[in-house]
Short mmCIF file of C-alpha atoms and ligand atoms in Angstrom, two decimals:
data_model
loop_
_atom_site.label_atom_id
_atom_site.label_comp_id
_atom_site.label_asym_id
_atom_site.label_seq_id
_atom_site.Cartn_x
_atom_site.Cartn_y
_atom_site.Cartn_z
CA MET A 1 89.64 95.11 86.75
CA PRO A 2 90.01 94.13 90.78
CA ALA A 3 91.55 96.05 92.49
CA ILE A 4 95.08 94.69 93.41
CA PRO A 5 95.18 95.14 97.74
CA VAL A 6 98.42 95.66 99.17
CA THR A 7 100.55 93.99 102.31
CA PRO A 8 102.39 96.13 104.69
CA LEU A 9 106.61 95.37 104.67
CA PRO A 10 108.72 96.04 108.43
CA SER A 11 110.02 98.78 107.09
CA GLY A 12 106.83 100.75 106.77
CA ALA A 13 106.05 100.56 102.85
CA THR A 14 103.99 98.30 100.78
CA MET A 15 104.05 96.07 98.20
CA PRO A 16 101.19 94.43 96.17
CA THR A 17 99.16 91.12 97.29
CA PHE A 18 99.09 89.57 93.74
CA GLY A 19 102.27 89.58 91.62
CA LEU A 20 103.17 87.51 88.04
CA GLY A 21 105.83 84.87 88.60
CA THR A 22 108.34 84.51 85.52
CA TRP A 23 109.91 81.08 86.19
CA ARG A 24 110.29 78.52 82.88
CA MET A 25 110.01 81.89 81.34
CA GLY A 26 112.84 82.54 78.97
CA GLU A 27 114.07 79.35 78.01
CA ASN A 28 112.60 79.00 74.71
CA ALA A 29 113.29 81.72 71.90
CA ARG A 30 110.16 80.65 70.35
CA ARG A 31 107.65 81.32 73.36
CA ARG A 32 109.19 84.96 73.89
CA ALA A 33 106.64 86.78 72.35
CA ASP A 34 104.26 85.36 74.21
CA GLU A 35 106.09 85.76 77.51
CA VAL A 36 106.35 89.33 77.58
CA ALA A 37 102.63 89.87 75.92
CA ALA A 38 101.32 87.56 79.39
CA LEU A 39 103.34 89.75 81.34
CA ARG A 40 102.44 93.49 79.49
CA HIS A 41 98.60 91.89 79.33
CA GLY A 42 98.77 91.57 83.34
CA ILE A 43 100.42 95.35 83.69
CA GLU A 44 98.09 97.04 81.22
CA ARG A 45 94.89 95.39 83.80
CA GLY A 46 96.73 97.02 87.10
CA VAL A 47 99.57 94.36 88.02
CA THR A 48 102.52 95.94 89.29
CA LEU A 49 104.36 93.34 91.07
CA ILE A 50 105.81 90.83 88.73
CA ASP A 51 108.61 88.21 90.71
CA THR A 52 111.93 86.64 88.79
CA ALA A 53 115.39 85.67 89.59
CA GLU A 54 118.79 85.27 88.03
CA MET A 55 118.45 81.65 87.67
CA TYR A 56 115.32 81.96 85.31
CA GLY A 57 116.29 81.32 81.79
CA GLY A 58 119.97 82.00 82.77
CA GLY A 59 119.03 85.46 83.21
CA GLU A 60 116.73 85.80 79.90
CA ALA A 61 113.57 85.78 82.04
CA GLU A 62 114.71 89.28 83.51
CA THR A 63 114.86 90.72 80.07
CA ILE A 64 111.55 89.72 79.09
CA VAL A 65 110.30 91.30 82.41
CA ALA A 66 112.71 94.26 80.93
CA ASP A 67 110.53 94.15 77.53
CA ALA A 68 107.09 94.08 79.26
CA VAL A 69 107.53 96.97 81.91
CA GLY A 70 108.56 99.49 78.81
CA SER A 71 107.78 102.94 80.11
CA ARG A 72 106.28 101.39 82.84
CA ARG A 73 109.41 101.03 85.46
CA ASP A 74 108.15 103.56 87.80
CA ASP A 75 104.62 102.09 88.19
CA MET A 76 106.49 98.75 89.23
CA PHE A 77 107.70 96.64 92.55
CA ILE A 78 110.30 94.37 90.56
CA VAL A 79 111.46 91.21 92.89
CA SER A 80 115.03 89.22 91.58
CA LYS A 81 117.27 86.96 93.44
CA VAL A 82 120.67 86.23 93.70
CA LEU A 83 121.93 82.78 93.26
CA PRO A 84 123.34 81.02 96.65
CA GLU A 85 126.68 80.82 94.49
CA ASN A 86 126.51 84.00 94.16
CA SER A 87 125.79 85.72 97.54
CA SER A 88 128.92 86.19 99.36
CA GLN A 89 129.14 89.86 99.97
CA ARG A 90 130.66 90.68 96.34
CA GLY A 91 128.91 87.93 94.54
CA THR A 92 125.48 89.53 95.97
CA MET A 93 126.91 92.80 94.51
CA ALA A 94 128.10 92.06 91.52
CA ALA A 95 124.99 89.53 90.68
CA CYS A 96 123.14 92.53 91.18
CA GLU A 97 124.68 94.71 89.24
CA ARG A 98 123.95 92.11 85.86
CA SER A 99 120.71 91.72 87.05
CA LEU A 100 119.91 95.56 87.04
CA LYS A 101 121.36 95.48 83.18
CA ARG A 102 119.05 92.82 82.31
CA LEU A 103 116.58 94.37 84.20
CA LYS A 104 117.05 97.81 82.22
CA THR A 105 116.40 99.72 85.06
CA ASP A 106 118.82 101.30 88.19
CA ARG A 107 116.56 99.21 91.08
CA ILE A 108 115.30 96.32 92.28
CA ASP A 109 112.41 97.04 94.82
CA LEU A 110 113.30 93.99 96.75
CA TYR A 111 116.37 91.97 95.98
CA LEU A 112 115.96 88.26 98.34
CA LEU A 113 118.64 85.35 98.21
CA HIS A 114 116.84 82.47 96.60
CA TRP A 115 118.07 79.98 98.92
CA ARG A 116 120.79 78.98 101.38
CA GLY A 117 124.02 78.00 99.97
CA SER A 118 127.55 78.26 101.22
CA PRO A 119 128.42 82.11 102.20
CA PRO A 120 127.81 82.88 105.75
CA LEU A 121 124.01 85.13 105.86
CA GLN A 122 126.19 87.80 107.54
CA ASP A 123 127.74 88.02 104.13
CA THR A 124 124.94 88.30 101.57
CA LEU A 125 123.46 90.88 104.62
CA ALA A 126 126.54 93.04 103.91
CA GLY A 127 125.64 92.55 100.51
CA PHE A 128 122.22 93.58 100.43
CA GLU A 129 123.18 96.97 103.11
CA ALA A 130 125.78 97.95 100.10
CA LEU A 131 123.54 97.87 97.50
CA ALA A 132 120.14 99.55 99.77
CA SER A 133 122.65 102.42 100.67
CA ALA A 134 123.82 102.71 97.12
CA GLY A 135 119.81 102.90 96.03
CA LYS A 136 120.08 99.67 93.94
CA ILE A 137 117.65 98.04 95.98
CA LEU A 138 115.46 99.09 98.52
CA HIS A 139 114.75 96.09 100.40
CA TRP A 140 115.90 92.96 100.67
CA GLY A 141 114.35 89.11 102.06
CA VAL A 142 115.15 85.60 101.14
CA SER A 143 113.08 82.11 99.43
CA ASN A 144 112.93 79.25 100.76
CA LEU A 145 114.87 79.36 104.87
CA ASP A 146 113.06 77.24 107.58
CA ILE A 147 112.66 78.79 110.67
CA GLY A 148 116.29 77.82 111.78
CA ASP A 149 117.62 79.80 108.93
CA MET A 150 115.57 83.03 109.92
CA SER A 151 115.99 83.53 113.34
CA GLU A 152 120.19 82.84 112.64
CA LEU A 153 119.40 85.91 109.96
CA ALA A 154 117.11 88.25 112.98
CA ALA A 155 120.03 87.70 115.25
CA LEU A 156 122.34 89.04 113.04
CA SER A 157 122.78 92.71 112.86
CA GLY A 158 120.29 94.39 110.50
CA GLY A 159 118.78 91.16 110.04
CA GLY A 160 115.81 92.42 111.29
CA ALA A 161 114.86 94.36 107.47
CA CYS A 162 114.76 90.89 105.86
CA ALA A 163 111.59 92.21 104.51
CA THR A 164 109.97 88.79 103.23
CA ASN A 165 110.58 85.10 103.39
CA GLN A 166 109.51 83.70 99.33
CA VAL A 167 108.68 79.62 100.25
CA LEU A 168 106.30 77.21 98.49
CA TYR A 169 102.49 77.63 100.12
CA ASN A 170 99.77 75.87 99.02
CA LEU A 171 96.65 73.86 99.52
CA THR A 172 98.74 70.75 99.22
CA ARG A 173 101.64 72.80 100.94
CA ARG A 174 100.70 73.06 104.12
CA GLY A 175 103.65 72.95 106.26
CA ILE A 176 104.58 76.61 106.79
CA GLU A 177 101.27 77.41 109.00
CA TYR A 178 102.41 75.48 112.31
CA ASP A 179 105.86 77.15 112.74
CA LEU A 180 107.61 79.51 109.94
CA MET A 181 104.07 81.31 109.08
CA PRO A 182 103.63 82.29 112.81
CA TRP A 183 107.69 83.28 113.22
CA CYS A 184 107.11 85.51 110.61
CA ARG A 185 103.54 86.94 111.26
CA ALA A 186 105.44 87.70 114.50
CA ARG A 187 108.02 89.63 113.12
CA LYS A 188 105.23 91.22 110.40
CA ILE A 189 107.60 89.56 107.26
CA PRO A 190 105.21 88.86 105.24
CA VAL A 191 104.99 85.57 103.12
CA MET A 192 105.36 85.58 99.21
CA ALA A 193 103.75 82.01 98.51
CA TYR A 194 105.24 80.41 95.50
CA SER A 195 104.15 77.79 93.20
CA PRO A 196 100.33 78.77 94.40
CA ILE A 197 98.50 76.50 92.31
CA GLU A 198 101.54 73.82 92.63
CA GLN A 199 102.42 74.38 88.82
CA GLY A 200 98.90 73.37 87.95
CA ARG A 201 99.15 69.87 89.95
CA MET A 202 96.36 70.16 92.02
CA LEU A 203 93.90 71.53 89.33
CA ASN A 204 91.82 68.36 89.05
CA HIS A 205 91.47 67.61 92.53
CA ALA A 206 87.50 67.18 93.70
CA ALA A 207 87.15 69.96 96.42
CA LEU A 208 88.85 72.19 94.31
CA ARG A 209 86.39 72.10 91.90
CA ASP A 210 82.84 71.51 94.24
CA VAL A 211 84.08 74.64 96.23
CA GLY A 212 84.62 76.35 92.60
CA SER A 213 81.33 75.35 91.22
CA ARG A 214 79.72 77.24 94.09
CA HIS A 215 81.05 80.66 92.87
CA ASN A 216 81.38 80.03 89.20
CA ALA A 217 84.68 80.02 89.99
CA THR A 218 87.84 77.79 88.40
CA SER A 219 90.09 75.55 90.73
CA ALA A 220 92.79 77.66 90.29
CA GLN A 221 91.24 80.79 91.71
CA VAL A 222 90.12 78.77 94.64
CA ALA A 223 93.40 78.04 95.26
CA LEU A 224 94.76 81.28 94.96
CA ALA A 225 91.83 83.12 96.66
CA TRP A 226 92.39 80.79 99.60
CA LEU A 227 95.95 82.65 100.05
CA THR A 228 95.11 85.89 99.20
CA ARG A 229 92.56 86.04 101.61
CA GLN A 230 94.97 85.76 104.26
CA ASP A 231 96.68 88.86 106.20
CA GLY A 232 100.42 89.06 105.25
CA VAL A 233 100.51 86.56 101.99
CA ILE A 234 101.65 87.48 98.76
CA THR A 235 101.13 85.27 95.26
CA ILE A 236 103.20 85.54 92.42
CA PRO A 237 101.10 82.68 89.38
CA LYS A 238 102.86 82.30 86.49
CA ALA A 239 101.08 82.37 83.92
CA SER A 240 102.23 82.59 80.21
CA THR A 241 98.52 82.97 78.75
CA LEU A 242 96.34 85.98 78.35
CA THR A 243 93.49 83.69 79.42
CA HIS A 244 95.61 82.39 82.42
CA VAL A 245 96.52 85.91 83.50
CA ASP A 246 92.73 87.49 83.30
CA GLU A 247 91.86 84.23 85.37
CA ASN A 248 93.98 84.51 87.97
CA LEU A 249 93.59 87.72 88.58
CA ALA A 250 89.81 87.63 88.74
CA SER A 251 90.43 85.37 91.88
CA LEU A 252 90.73 88.85 93.74
CA ASP A 253 86.60 88.97 93.59
CA LEU A 254 86.76 85.84 94.55
CA LYS A 255 85.68 85.54 98.60
CA LEU A 256 85.37 81.89 100.37
CA THR A 257 83.21 81.00 102.61
CA ALA A 258 83.49 79.64 106.16
CA ALA A 259 81.67 76.68 104.31
CA ASP A 260 84.22 76.74 101.78
CA LEU A 261 87.42 77.13 103.74
CA ALA A 262 85.98 74.34 105.98
CA ALA A 263 85.41 72.09 103.07
CA LEU A 264 89.08 73.00 102.10
CA ASP A 265 90.61 72.31 105.55
CA LYS A 266 89.09 68.72 104.96
CA ALA A 267 90.20 67.62 101.73
CA PHE A 268 93.53 69.86 102.76
CA PRO A 269 94.31 69.24 106.51
CA PRO A 270 96.31 71.95 108.25
CA PRO A 271 99.75 70.51 109.63
CA LYS A 272 99.12 69.05 113.28
CA LYS A 273 103.07 68.82 114.06
CA ALA A 274 106.48 70.75 112.22
CA HIS A 275 107.61 70.09 109.36
CA PRO A 276 110.77 70.87 107.19
CA LEU A 277 110.08 73.32 104.74
CA GLU A 278 109.72 71.90 101.36
CA MET A 279 111.07 73.62 98.10
CA LEU A 280 110.78 73.17 94.41
N1 NAP B 1 112.06 81.26 94.92
C1 NAP B 1 111.62 79.86 94.88
O1 NAP B 1 112.50 79.18 95.13
C2 NAP B 1 110.55 80.09 93.91
C3 NAP B 1 110.06 78.79 93.56
C4 NAP B 1 109.50 78.27 92.23
C5 NAP B 1 108.59 79.51 91.71
N2 NAP B 1 108.71 80.59 91.82
C6 NAP B 1 107.99 81.88 91.76
O2 NAP B 1 106.75 81.45 91.65
C7 NAP B 1 106.09 82.43 90.34
C8 NAP B 1 104.96 80.54 91.02
O3 NAP B 1 105.34 79.49 90.88
P1 NAP B 1 105.43 78.50 90.03
O4 NAP B 1 105.38 78.80 88.83
O5 NAP B 1 106.28 77.24 90.18
O6 NAP B 1 103.63 77.74 89.31
P2 NAP B 1 102.48 78.23 90.01
O7 NAP B 1 102.40 79.47 89.49
O8 NAP B 1 101.89 77.03 90.71
O9 NAP B 1 102.08 77.62 88.34
C9 NAP B 1 102.45 77.93 86.78
C10 NAP B 1 101.52 77.06 85.61
O10 NAP B 1 100.48 76.95 85.83
C11 NAP B 1 99.69 77.26 84.74
N3 NAP B 1 98.73 77.95 84.84
C12 NAP B 1 98.47 79.33 85.52
N4 NAP B 1 97.36 80.50 85.60
C13 NAP B 1 96.48 78.85 85.04
C14 NAP B 1 95.19 79.10 85.37
N5 NAP B 1 94.70 79.73 85.60
N6 NAP B 1 95.17 77.48 84.92
C15 NAP B 1 95.46 76.20 84.85
N7 NAP B 1 96.65 76.61 84.78
C16 NAP B 1 97.51 77.53 84.58
C17 NAP B 1 100.82 78.16 84.07
O11 NAP B 1 100.86 77.41 82.69
P3 NAP B 1 101.24 78.64 81.55
O12 NAP B 1 102.29 79.28 81.80
O13 NAP B 1 100.91 77.84 80.20
O14 NAP B 1 100.28 79.41 81.50
C18 NAP B 1 102.42 77.36 84.59
O15 NAP B 1 102.27 75.84 83.73
C19 NAP B 1 107.35 81.53 89.93
O16 NAP B 1 107.11 81.60 88.08
C20 NAP B 1 108.48 81.93 90.70
O17 NAP B 1 108.65 83.43 89.91
C21 NAP B 1 109.75 81.03 93.41
#
């Protein structure tokens, strides 16, 4: 079983660099048992980070997480997210209470603003701070915030406590490498890379297959290893089959060589200028 490395957070605490995503879980009752089983399998194999959100399955994904985690709560690092429309100070606090109920827990390890909406960041931050003081969240962060929004957040009193920015990042979406990632790195804020295999759309790319064939690895494993080899990058592939969970976990053992990285750079060139942050 591959050991899962950890990444330091600005607070000095750490979080695992590899976890399980849950978007699209909880949308179909007939798939529920398989989704619980996939998450539970990951947990049994040593995964402790799970990423979810009040949005996913209209709250059902959080109940799936609760079922999968069961009595292992204290081993876990659970991330959930508040929707922008709920992100006023009071709305954030109320949304968190609902998530805690669905997750059957008394605290969320890392609570994120899912993307920016109309409430001022200051109000969401006030909600996060109140939740943290009450012990209901241990860390807070954001998602889908580009460099302008991150700078605005950092300038707020208490804004320096932001623990992560969860953004779309994979070999086919490298725009953040130009400015957002260096900005986060300079402040020791890890980036959580979502849709790390582009929801499966990148897996037939010849360069991924070629690099994979050098290591007897799959395209998904190459794409994940490319992310997790980078300091300050956490990834959360979603898998609802046991085979995909095992395959993705095994990517932690894949060490890409300089020649592999050069081939990947050639096929998926890094950005040469700033691009607005993309989101799914
Ligand atoms: N903050 C945000 O705005 C945001 C946005 C998007 C995603 N996220 C988070 O990031 C997580 C991951 O992103 P994602 O779900 O969009 O996409 P993803 O992880 O890139 O891809 C998930 C898809 O790939 C398939 N898959 C997984 N492992 C595979 C493998 N080894 N080989 C072939 N196919 C494989 C899955 O199928 P099966 O399910 O059939 O295994 C699923 O269809 C989400 O679940 C969510 O937690 C956050």
